[in-house]
Short mmCIF file of N, CA and C in Angstrom, two decimals:
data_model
loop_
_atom_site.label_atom_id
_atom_site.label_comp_id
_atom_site.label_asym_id
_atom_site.label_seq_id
_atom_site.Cartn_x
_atom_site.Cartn_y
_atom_site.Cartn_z
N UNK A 1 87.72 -16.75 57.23
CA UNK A 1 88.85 -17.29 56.49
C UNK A 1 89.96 -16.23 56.45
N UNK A 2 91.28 -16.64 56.60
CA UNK A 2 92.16 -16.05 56.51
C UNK A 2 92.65 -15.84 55.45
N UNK A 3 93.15 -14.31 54.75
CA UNK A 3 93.66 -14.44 53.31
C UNK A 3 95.55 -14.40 53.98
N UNK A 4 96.28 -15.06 53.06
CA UNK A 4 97.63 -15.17 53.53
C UNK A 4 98.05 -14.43 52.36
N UNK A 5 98.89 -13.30 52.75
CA UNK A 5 99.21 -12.46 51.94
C UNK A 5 101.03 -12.97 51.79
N UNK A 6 101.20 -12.63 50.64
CA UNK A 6 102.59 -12.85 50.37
C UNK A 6 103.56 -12.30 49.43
N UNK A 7 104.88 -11.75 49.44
CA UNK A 7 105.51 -11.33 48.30
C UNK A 7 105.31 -11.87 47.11
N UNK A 8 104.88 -11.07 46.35
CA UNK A 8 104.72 -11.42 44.99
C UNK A 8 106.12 -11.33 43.63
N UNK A 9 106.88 -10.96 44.19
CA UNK A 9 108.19 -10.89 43.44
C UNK A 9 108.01 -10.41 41.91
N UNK A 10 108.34 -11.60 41.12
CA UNK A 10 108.08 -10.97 39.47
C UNK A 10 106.68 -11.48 39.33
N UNK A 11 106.34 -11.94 39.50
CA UNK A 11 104.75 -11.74 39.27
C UNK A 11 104.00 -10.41 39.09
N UNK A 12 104.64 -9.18 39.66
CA UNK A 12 104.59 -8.25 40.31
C UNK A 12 104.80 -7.52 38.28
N UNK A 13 105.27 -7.83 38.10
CA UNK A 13 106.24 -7.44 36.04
C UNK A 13 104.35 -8.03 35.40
N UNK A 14 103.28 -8.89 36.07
CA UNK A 14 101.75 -9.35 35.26
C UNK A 14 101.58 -7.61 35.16
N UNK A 15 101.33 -6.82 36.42
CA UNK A 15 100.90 -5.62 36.56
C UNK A 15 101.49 -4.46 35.56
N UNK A 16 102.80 -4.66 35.57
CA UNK A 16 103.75 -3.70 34.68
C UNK A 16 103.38 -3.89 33.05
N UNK A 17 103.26 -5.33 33.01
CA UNK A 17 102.68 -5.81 31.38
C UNK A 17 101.66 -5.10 31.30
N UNK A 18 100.30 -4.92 32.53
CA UNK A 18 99.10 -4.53 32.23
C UNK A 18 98.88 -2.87 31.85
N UNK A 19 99.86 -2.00 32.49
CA UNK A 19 99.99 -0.73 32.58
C UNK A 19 100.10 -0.43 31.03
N UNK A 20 101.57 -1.28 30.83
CA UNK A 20 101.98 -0.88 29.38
C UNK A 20 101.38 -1.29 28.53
N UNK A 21 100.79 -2.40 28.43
CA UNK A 21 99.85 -2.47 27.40
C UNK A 21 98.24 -1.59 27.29
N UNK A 22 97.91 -0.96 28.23
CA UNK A 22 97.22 -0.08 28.53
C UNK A 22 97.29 1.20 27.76
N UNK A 23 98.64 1.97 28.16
CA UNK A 23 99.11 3.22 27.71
C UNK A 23 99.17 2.58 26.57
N UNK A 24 99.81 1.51 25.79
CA UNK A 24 100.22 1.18 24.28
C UNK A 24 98.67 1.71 23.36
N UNK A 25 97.76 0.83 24.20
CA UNK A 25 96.38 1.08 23.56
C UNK A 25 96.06 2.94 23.15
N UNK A 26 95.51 2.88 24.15
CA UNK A 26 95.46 4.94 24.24
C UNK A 26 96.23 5.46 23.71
N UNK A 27 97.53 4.98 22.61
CA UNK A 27 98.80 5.85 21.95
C UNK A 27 99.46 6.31 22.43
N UNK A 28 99.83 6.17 23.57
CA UNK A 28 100.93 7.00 24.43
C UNK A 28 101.81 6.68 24.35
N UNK A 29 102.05 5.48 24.38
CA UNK A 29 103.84 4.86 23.90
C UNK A 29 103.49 3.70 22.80
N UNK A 30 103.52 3.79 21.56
CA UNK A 30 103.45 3.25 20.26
C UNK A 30 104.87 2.05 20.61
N UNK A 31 104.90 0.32 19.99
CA UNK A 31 105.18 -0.24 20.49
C UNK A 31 106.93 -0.16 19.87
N UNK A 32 106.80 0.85 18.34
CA UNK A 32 108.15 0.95 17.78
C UNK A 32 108.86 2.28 18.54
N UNK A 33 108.20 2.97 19.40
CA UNK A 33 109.01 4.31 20.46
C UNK A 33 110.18 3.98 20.88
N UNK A 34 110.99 4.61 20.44
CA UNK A 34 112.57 4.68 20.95
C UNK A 34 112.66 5.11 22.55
N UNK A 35 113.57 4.32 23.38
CA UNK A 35 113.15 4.75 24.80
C UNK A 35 114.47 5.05 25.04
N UNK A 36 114.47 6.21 25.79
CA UNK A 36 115.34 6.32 26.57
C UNK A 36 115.69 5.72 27.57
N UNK A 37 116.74 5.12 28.09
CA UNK A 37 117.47 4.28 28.96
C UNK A 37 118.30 5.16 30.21
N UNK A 38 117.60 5.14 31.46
CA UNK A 38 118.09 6.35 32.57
C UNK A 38 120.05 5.36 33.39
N UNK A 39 119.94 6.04 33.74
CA UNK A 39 121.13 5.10 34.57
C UNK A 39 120.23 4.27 35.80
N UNK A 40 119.06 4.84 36.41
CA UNK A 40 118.29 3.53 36.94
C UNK A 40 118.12 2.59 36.31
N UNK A 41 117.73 2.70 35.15
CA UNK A 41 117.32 1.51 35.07
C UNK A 41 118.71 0.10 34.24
N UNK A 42 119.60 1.07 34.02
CA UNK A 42 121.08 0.57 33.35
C UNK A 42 121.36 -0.14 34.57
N UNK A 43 121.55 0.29 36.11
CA UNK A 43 121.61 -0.55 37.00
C UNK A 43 120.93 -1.37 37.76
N UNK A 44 120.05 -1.70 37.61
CA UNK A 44 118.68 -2.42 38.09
C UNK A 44 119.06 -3.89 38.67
N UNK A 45 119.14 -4.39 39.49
CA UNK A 45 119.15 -5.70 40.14
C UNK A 45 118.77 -6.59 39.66
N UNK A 46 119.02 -7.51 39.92
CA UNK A 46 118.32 -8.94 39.51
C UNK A 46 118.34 -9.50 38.25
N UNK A 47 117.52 -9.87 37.59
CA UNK A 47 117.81 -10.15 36.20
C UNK A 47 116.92 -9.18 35.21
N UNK A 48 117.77 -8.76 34.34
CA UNK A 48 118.24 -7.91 33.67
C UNK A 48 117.78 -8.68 32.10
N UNK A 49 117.93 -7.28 31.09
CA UNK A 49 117.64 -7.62 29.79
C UNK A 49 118.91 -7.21 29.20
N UNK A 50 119.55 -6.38 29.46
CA UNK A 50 121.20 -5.32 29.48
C UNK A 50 121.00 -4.61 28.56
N UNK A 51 120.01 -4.03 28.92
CA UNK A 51 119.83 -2.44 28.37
C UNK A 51 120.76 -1.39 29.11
N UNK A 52 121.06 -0.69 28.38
CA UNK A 52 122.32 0.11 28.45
C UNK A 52 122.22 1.50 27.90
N UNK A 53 122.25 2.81 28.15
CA UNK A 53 121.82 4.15 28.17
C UNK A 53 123.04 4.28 26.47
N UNK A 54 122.18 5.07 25.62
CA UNK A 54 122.96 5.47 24.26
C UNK A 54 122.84 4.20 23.45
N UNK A 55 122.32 3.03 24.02
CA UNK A 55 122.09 1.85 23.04
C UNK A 55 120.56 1.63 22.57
N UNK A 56 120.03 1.64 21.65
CA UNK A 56 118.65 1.62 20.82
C UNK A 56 117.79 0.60 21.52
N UNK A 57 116.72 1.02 22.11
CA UNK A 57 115.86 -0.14 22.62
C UNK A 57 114.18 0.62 22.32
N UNK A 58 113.54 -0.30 22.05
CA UNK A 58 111.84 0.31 21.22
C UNK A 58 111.21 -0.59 22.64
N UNK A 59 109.92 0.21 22.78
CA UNK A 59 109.23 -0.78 23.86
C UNK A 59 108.53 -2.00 23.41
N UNK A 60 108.64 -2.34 21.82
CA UNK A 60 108.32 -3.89 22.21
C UNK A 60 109.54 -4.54 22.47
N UNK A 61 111.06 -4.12 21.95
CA UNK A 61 111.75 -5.06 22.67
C UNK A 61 111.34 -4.97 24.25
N UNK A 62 111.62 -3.70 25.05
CA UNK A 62 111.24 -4.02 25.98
C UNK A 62 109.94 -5.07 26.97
N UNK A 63 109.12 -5.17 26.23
CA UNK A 63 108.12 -5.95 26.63
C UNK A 63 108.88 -7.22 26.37
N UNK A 64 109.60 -7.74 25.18
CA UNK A 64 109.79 -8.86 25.77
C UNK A 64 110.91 -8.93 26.54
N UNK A 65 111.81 -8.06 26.55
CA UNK A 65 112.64 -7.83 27.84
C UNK A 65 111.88 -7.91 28.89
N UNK A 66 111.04 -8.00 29.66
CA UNK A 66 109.86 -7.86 30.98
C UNK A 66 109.56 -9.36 30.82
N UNK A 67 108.50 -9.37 29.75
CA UNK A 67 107.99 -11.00 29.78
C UNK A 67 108.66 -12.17 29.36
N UNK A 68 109.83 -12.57 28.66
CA UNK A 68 110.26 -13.43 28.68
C UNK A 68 111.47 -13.41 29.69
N UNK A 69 112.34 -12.42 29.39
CA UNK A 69 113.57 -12.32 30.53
C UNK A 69 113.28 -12.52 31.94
N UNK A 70 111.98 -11.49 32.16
CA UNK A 70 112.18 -10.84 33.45
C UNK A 70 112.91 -10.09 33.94
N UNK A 71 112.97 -8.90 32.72
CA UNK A 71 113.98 -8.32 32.75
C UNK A 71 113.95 -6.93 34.21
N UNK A 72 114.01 -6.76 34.70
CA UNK A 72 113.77 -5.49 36.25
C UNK A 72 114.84 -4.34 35.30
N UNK A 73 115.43 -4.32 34.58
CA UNK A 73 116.33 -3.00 33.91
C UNK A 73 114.93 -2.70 33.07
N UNK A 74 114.06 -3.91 31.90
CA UNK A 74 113.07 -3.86 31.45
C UNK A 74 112.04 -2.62 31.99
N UNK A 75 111.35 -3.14 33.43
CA UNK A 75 110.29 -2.78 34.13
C UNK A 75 110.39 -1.21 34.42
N UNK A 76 111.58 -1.38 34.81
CA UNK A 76 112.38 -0.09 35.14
C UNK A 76 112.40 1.00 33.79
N UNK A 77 112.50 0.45 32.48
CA UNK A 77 112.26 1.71 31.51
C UNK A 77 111.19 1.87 30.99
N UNK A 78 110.11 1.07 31.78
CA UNK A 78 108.54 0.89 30.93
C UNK A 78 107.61 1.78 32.09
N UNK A 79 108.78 1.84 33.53
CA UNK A 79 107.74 2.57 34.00
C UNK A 79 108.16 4.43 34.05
N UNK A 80 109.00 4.36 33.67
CA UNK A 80 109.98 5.60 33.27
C UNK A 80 109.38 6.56 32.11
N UNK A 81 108.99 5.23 30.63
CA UNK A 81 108.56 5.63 29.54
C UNK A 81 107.09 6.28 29.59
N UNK A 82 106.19 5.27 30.18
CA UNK A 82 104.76 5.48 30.49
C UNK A 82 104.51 6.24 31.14
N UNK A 83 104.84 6.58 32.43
CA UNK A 83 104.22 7.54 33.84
C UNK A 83 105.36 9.20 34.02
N UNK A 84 106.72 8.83 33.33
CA UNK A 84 107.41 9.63 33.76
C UNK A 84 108.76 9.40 34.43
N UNK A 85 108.03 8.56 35.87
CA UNK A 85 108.75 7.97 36.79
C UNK A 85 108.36 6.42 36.69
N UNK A 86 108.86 5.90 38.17
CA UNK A 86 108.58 4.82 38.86
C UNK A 86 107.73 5.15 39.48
N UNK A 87 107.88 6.30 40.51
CA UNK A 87 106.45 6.53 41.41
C UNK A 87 105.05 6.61 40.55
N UNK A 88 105.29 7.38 39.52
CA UNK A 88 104.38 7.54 39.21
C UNK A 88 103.71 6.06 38.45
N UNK A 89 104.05 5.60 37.91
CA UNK A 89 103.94 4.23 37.37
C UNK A 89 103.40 3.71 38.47
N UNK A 90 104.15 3.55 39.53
CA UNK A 90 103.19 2.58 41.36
C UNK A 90 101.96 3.12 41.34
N UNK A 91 101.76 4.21 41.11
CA UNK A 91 100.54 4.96 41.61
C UNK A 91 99.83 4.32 40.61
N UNK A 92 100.03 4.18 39.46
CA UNK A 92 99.13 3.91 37.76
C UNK A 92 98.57 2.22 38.61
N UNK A 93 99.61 1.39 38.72
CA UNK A 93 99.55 -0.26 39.31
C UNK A 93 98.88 -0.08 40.29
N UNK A 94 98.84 0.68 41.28
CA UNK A 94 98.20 0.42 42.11
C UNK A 94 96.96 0.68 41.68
N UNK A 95 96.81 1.78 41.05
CA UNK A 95 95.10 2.67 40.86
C UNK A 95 94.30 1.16 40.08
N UNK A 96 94.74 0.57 39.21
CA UNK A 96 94.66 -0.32 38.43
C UNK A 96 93.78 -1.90 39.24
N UNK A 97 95.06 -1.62 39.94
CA UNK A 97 94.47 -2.77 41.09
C UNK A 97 93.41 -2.44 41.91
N UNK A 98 93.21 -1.65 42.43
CA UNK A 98 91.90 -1.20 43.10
C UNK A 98 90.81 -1.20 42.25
N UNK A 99 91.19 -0.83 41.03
CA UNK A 99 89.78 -0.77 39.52
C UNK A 99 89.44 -2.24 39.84
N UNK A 100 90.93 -3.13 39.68
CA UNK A 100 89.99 -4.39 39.45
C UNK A 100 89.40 -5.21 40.70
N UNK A 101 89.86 -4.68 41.70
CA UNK A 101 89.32 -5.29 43.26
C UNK A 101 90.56 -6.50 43.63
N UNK A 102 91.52 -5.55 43.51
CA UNK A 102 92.64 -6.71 44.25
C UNK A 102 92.46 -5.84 45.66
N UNK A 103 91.84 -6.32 46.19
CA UNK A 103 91.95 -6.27 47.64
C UNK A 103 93.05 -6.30 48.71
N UNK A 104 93.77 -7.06 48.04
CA UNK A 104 94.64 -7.39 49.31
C UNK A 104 96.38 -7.23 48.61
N UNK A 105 96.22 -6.52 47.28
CA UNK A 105 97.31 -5.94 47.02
C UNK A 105 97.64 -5.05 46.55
N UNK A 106 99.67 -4.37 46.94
CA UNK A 106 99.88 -3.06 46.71
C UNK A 106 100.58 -3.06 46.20
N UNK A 107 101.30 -2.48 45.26
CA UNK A 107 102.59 -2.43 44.67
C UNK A 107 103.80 -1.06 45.37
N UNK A 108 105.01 -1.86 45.43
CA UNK A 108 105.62 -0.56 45.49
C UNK A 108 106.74 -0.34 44.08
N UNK A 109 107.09 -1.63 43.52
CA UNK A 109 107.91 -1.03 42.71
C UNK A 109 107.26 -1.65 40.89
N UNK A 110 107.83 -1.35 39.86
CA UNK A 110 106.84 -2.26 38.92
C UNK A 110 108.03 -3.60 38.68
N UNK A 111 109.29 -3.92 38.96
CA UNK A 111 110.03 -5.25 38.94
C UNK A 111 109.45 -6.12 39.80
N UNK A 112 109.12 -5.99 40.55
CA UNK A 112 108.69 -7.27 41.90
C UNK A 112 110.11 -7.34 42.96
N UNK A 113 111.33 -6.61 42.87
CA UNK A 113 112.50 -6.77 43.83
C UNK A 113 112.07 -5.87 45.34
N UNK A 114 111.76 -7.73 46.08
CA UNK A 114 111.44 -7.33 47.54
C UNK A 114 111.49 -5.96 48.12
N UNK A 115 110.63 -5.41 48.75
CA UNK A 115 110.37 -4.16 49.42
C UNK A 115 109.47 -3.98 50.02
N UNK A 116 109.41 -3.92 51.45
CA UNK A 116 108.08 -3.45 52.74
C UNK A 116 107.12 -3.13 51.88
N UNK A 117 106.26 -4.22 52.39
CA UNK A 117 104.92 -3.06 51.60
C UNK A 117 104.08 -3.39 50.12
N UNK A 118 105.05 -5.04 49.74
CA UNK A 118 104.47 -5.07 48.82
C UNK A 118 103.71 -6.51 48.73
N UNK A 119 102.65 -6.30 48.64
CA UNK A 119 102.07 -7.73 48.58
C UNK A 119 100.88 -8.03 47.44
N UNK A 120 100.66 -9.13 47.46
CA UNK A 120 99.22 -9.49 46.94
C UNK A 120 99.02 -11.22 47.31
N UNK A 121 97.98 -11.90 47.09
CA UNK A 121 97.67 -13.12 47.56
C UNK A 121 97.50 -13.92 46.03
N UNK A 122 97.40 -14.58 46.38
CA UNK A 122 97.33 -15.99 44.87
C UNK A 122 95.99 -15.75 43.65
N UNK A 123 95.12 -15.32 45.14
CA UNK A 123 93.84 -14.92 44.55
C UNK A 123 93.68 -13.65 43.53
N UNK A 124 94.22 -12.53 43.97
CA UNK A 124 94.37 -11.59 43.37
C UNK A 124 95.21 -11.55 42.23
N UNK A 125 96.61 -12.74 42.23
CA UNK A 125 97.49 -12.82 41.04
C UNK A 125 97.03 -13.43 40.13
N UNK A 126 95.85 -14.31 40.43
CA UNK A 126 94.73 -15.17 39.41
C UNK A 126 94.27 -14.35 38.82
N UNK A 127 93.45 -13.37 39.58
CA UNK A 127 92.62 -12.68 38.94
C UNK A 127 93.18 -11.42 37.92
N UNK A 128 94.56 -11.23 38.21
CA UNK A 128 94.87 -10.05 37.61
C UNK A 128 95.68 -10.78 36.08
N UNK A 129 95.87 -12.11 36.35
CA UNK A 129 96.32 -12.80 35.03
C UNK A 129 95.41 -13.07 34.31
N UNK A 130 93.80 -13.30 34.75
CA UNK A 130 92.58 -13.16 33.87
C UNK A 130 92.45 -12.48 33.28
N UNK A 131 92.87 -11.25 33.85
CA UNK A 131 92.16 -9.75 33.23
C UNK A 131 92.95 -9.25 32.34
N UNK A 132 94.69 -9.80 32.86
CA UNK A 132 95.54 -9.39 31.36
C UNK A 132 95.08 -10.00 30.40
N UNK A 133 95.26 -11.55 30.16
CA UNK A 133 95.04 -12.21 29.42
C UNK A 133 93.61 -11.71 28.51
N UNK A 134 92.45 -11.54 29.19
CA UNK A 134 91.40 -11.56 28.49
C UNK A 134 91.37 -9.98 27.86
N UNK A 135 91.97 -8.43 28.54
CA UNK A 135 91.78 -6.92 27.97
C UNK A 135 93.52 -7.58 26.61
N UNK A 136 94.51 -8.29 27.19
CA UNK A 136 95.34 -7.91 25.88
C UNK A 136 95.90 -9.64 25.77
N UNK A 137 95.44 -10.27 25.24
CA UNK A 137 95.45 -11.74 24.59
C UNK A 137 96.78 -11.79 24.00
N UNK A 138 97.35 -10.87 23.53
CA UNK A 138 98.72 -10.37 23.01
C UNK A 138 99.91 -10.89 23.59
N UNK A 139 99.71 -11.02 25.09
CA UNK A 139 100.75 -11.42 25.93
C UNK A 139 100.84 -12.82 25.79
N UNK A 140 100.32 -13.63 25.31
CA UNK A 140 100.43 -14.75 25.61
C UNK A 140 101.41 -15.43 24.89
N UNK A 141 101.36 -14.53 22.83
CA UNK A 141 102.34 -14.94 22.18
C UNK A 141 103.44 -14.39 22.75
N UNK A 142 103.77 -13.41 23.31
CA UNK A 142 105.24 -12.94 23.62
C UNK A 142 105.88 -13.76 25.02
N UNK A 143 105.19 -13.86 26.25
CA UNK A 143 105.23 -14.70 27.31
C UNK A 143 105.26 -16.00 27.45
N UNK A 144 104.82 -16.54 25.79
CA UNK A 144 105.26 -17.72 25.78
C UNK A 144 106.47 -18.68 25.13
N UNK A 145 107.13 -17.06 24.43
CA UNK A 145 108.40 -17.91 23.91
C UNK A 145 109.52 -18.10 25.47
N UNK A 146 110.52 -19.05 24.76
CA UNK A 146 111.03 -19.60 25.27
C UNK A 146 112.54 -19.01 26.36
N UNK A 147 113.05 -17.87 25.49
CA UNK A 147 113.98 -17.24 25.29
C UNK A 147 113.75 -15.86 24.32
N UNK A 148 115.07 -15.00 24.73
CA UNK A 148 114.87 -13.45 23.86
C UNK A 148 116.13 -13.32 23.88
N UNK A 149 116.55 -12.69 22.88
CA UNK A 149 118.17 -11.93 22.23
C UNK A 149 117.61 -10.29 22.08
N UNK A 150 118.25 -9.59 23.07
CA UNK A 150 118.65 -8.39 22.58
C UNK A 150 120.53 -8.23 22.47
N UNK A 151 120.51 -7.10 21.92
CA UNK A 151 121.89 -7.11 21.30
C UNK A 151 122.92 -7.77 22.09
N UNK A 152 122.80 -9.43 21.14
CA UNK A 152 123.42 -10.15 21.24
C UNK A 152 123.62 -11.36 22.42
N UNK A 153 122.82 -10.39 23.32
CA UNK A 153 122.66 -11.70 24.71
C UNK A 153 121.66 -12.06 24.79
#
């Protein structure tokens, strides 16, 4: 059988949820932490939460900046906050994914905005929405509202 591998886009933000709620657990980034906002992530592509560098943002707004928005400015300061970097954050998603036996996927960035190299299959996005869902049940109230207001938008 053939596995058909395919861009995973924001789907790609299940993995970024899983990281951060990870580090949240272990105390590393407490969910009221004031984050700093880099100019990466102030310019970030796609859709956006409009986080903005010198303006107050805590990582649970950010989380729901990630899970309801889809926010990629979001992803971009959660993997900044947690790992340091972005690279380092890929490395965390990826290591993550191999723990859980995604086989057939890699991450390169934690937004999901197209880039060589990044894939996973349906199977593996199943399985890695199991595993959020069932290690942090948490996501489900925030991922399932409808809409989010940060300052003002």
């Amino acid at each position: 059988m053939r596995i058909a591998a395919l861009k995973p886009s924001g789907l790609v933000k299940l993995m970024t949820a899983y990281v951060m709620y990870q580090a949240e657990k272990q105390g590393l980034v407490p969910p009221q932490q004031q984050v700093h906002v880099s100019d990466e992530a102030w310019h970030a592509q796609g859709s956006r939460m409009f986080i903005q560098p010198r303006l107050s943002v805590t990582m649970a707004q950010l989380e729901r900046g990630l899970l309801i928005d889809g926010g990629n400015d979001a992803a971009i300061a959660i993997a900044q906050t947690v790992a340091g970097s972005v690279g380092g954050f890929v490395d965390l998603m990826n290591h993550d994914a191999a723990a859980m036996g995604l086989q057939h996927t890699h991450f390169t960035n934690p937004d999901g905005l197209p880039e060589p190299g990044q894939t996973s299959t349906a199977l593996d996005i199943a399985r890695l929405s199991k595993r959020l869902i069932q290690a942090y049940p948490q996501v489900l109230q925030v991922a399932g509202k409808a809409s989010y207001t940060y300052n003002h938008i």
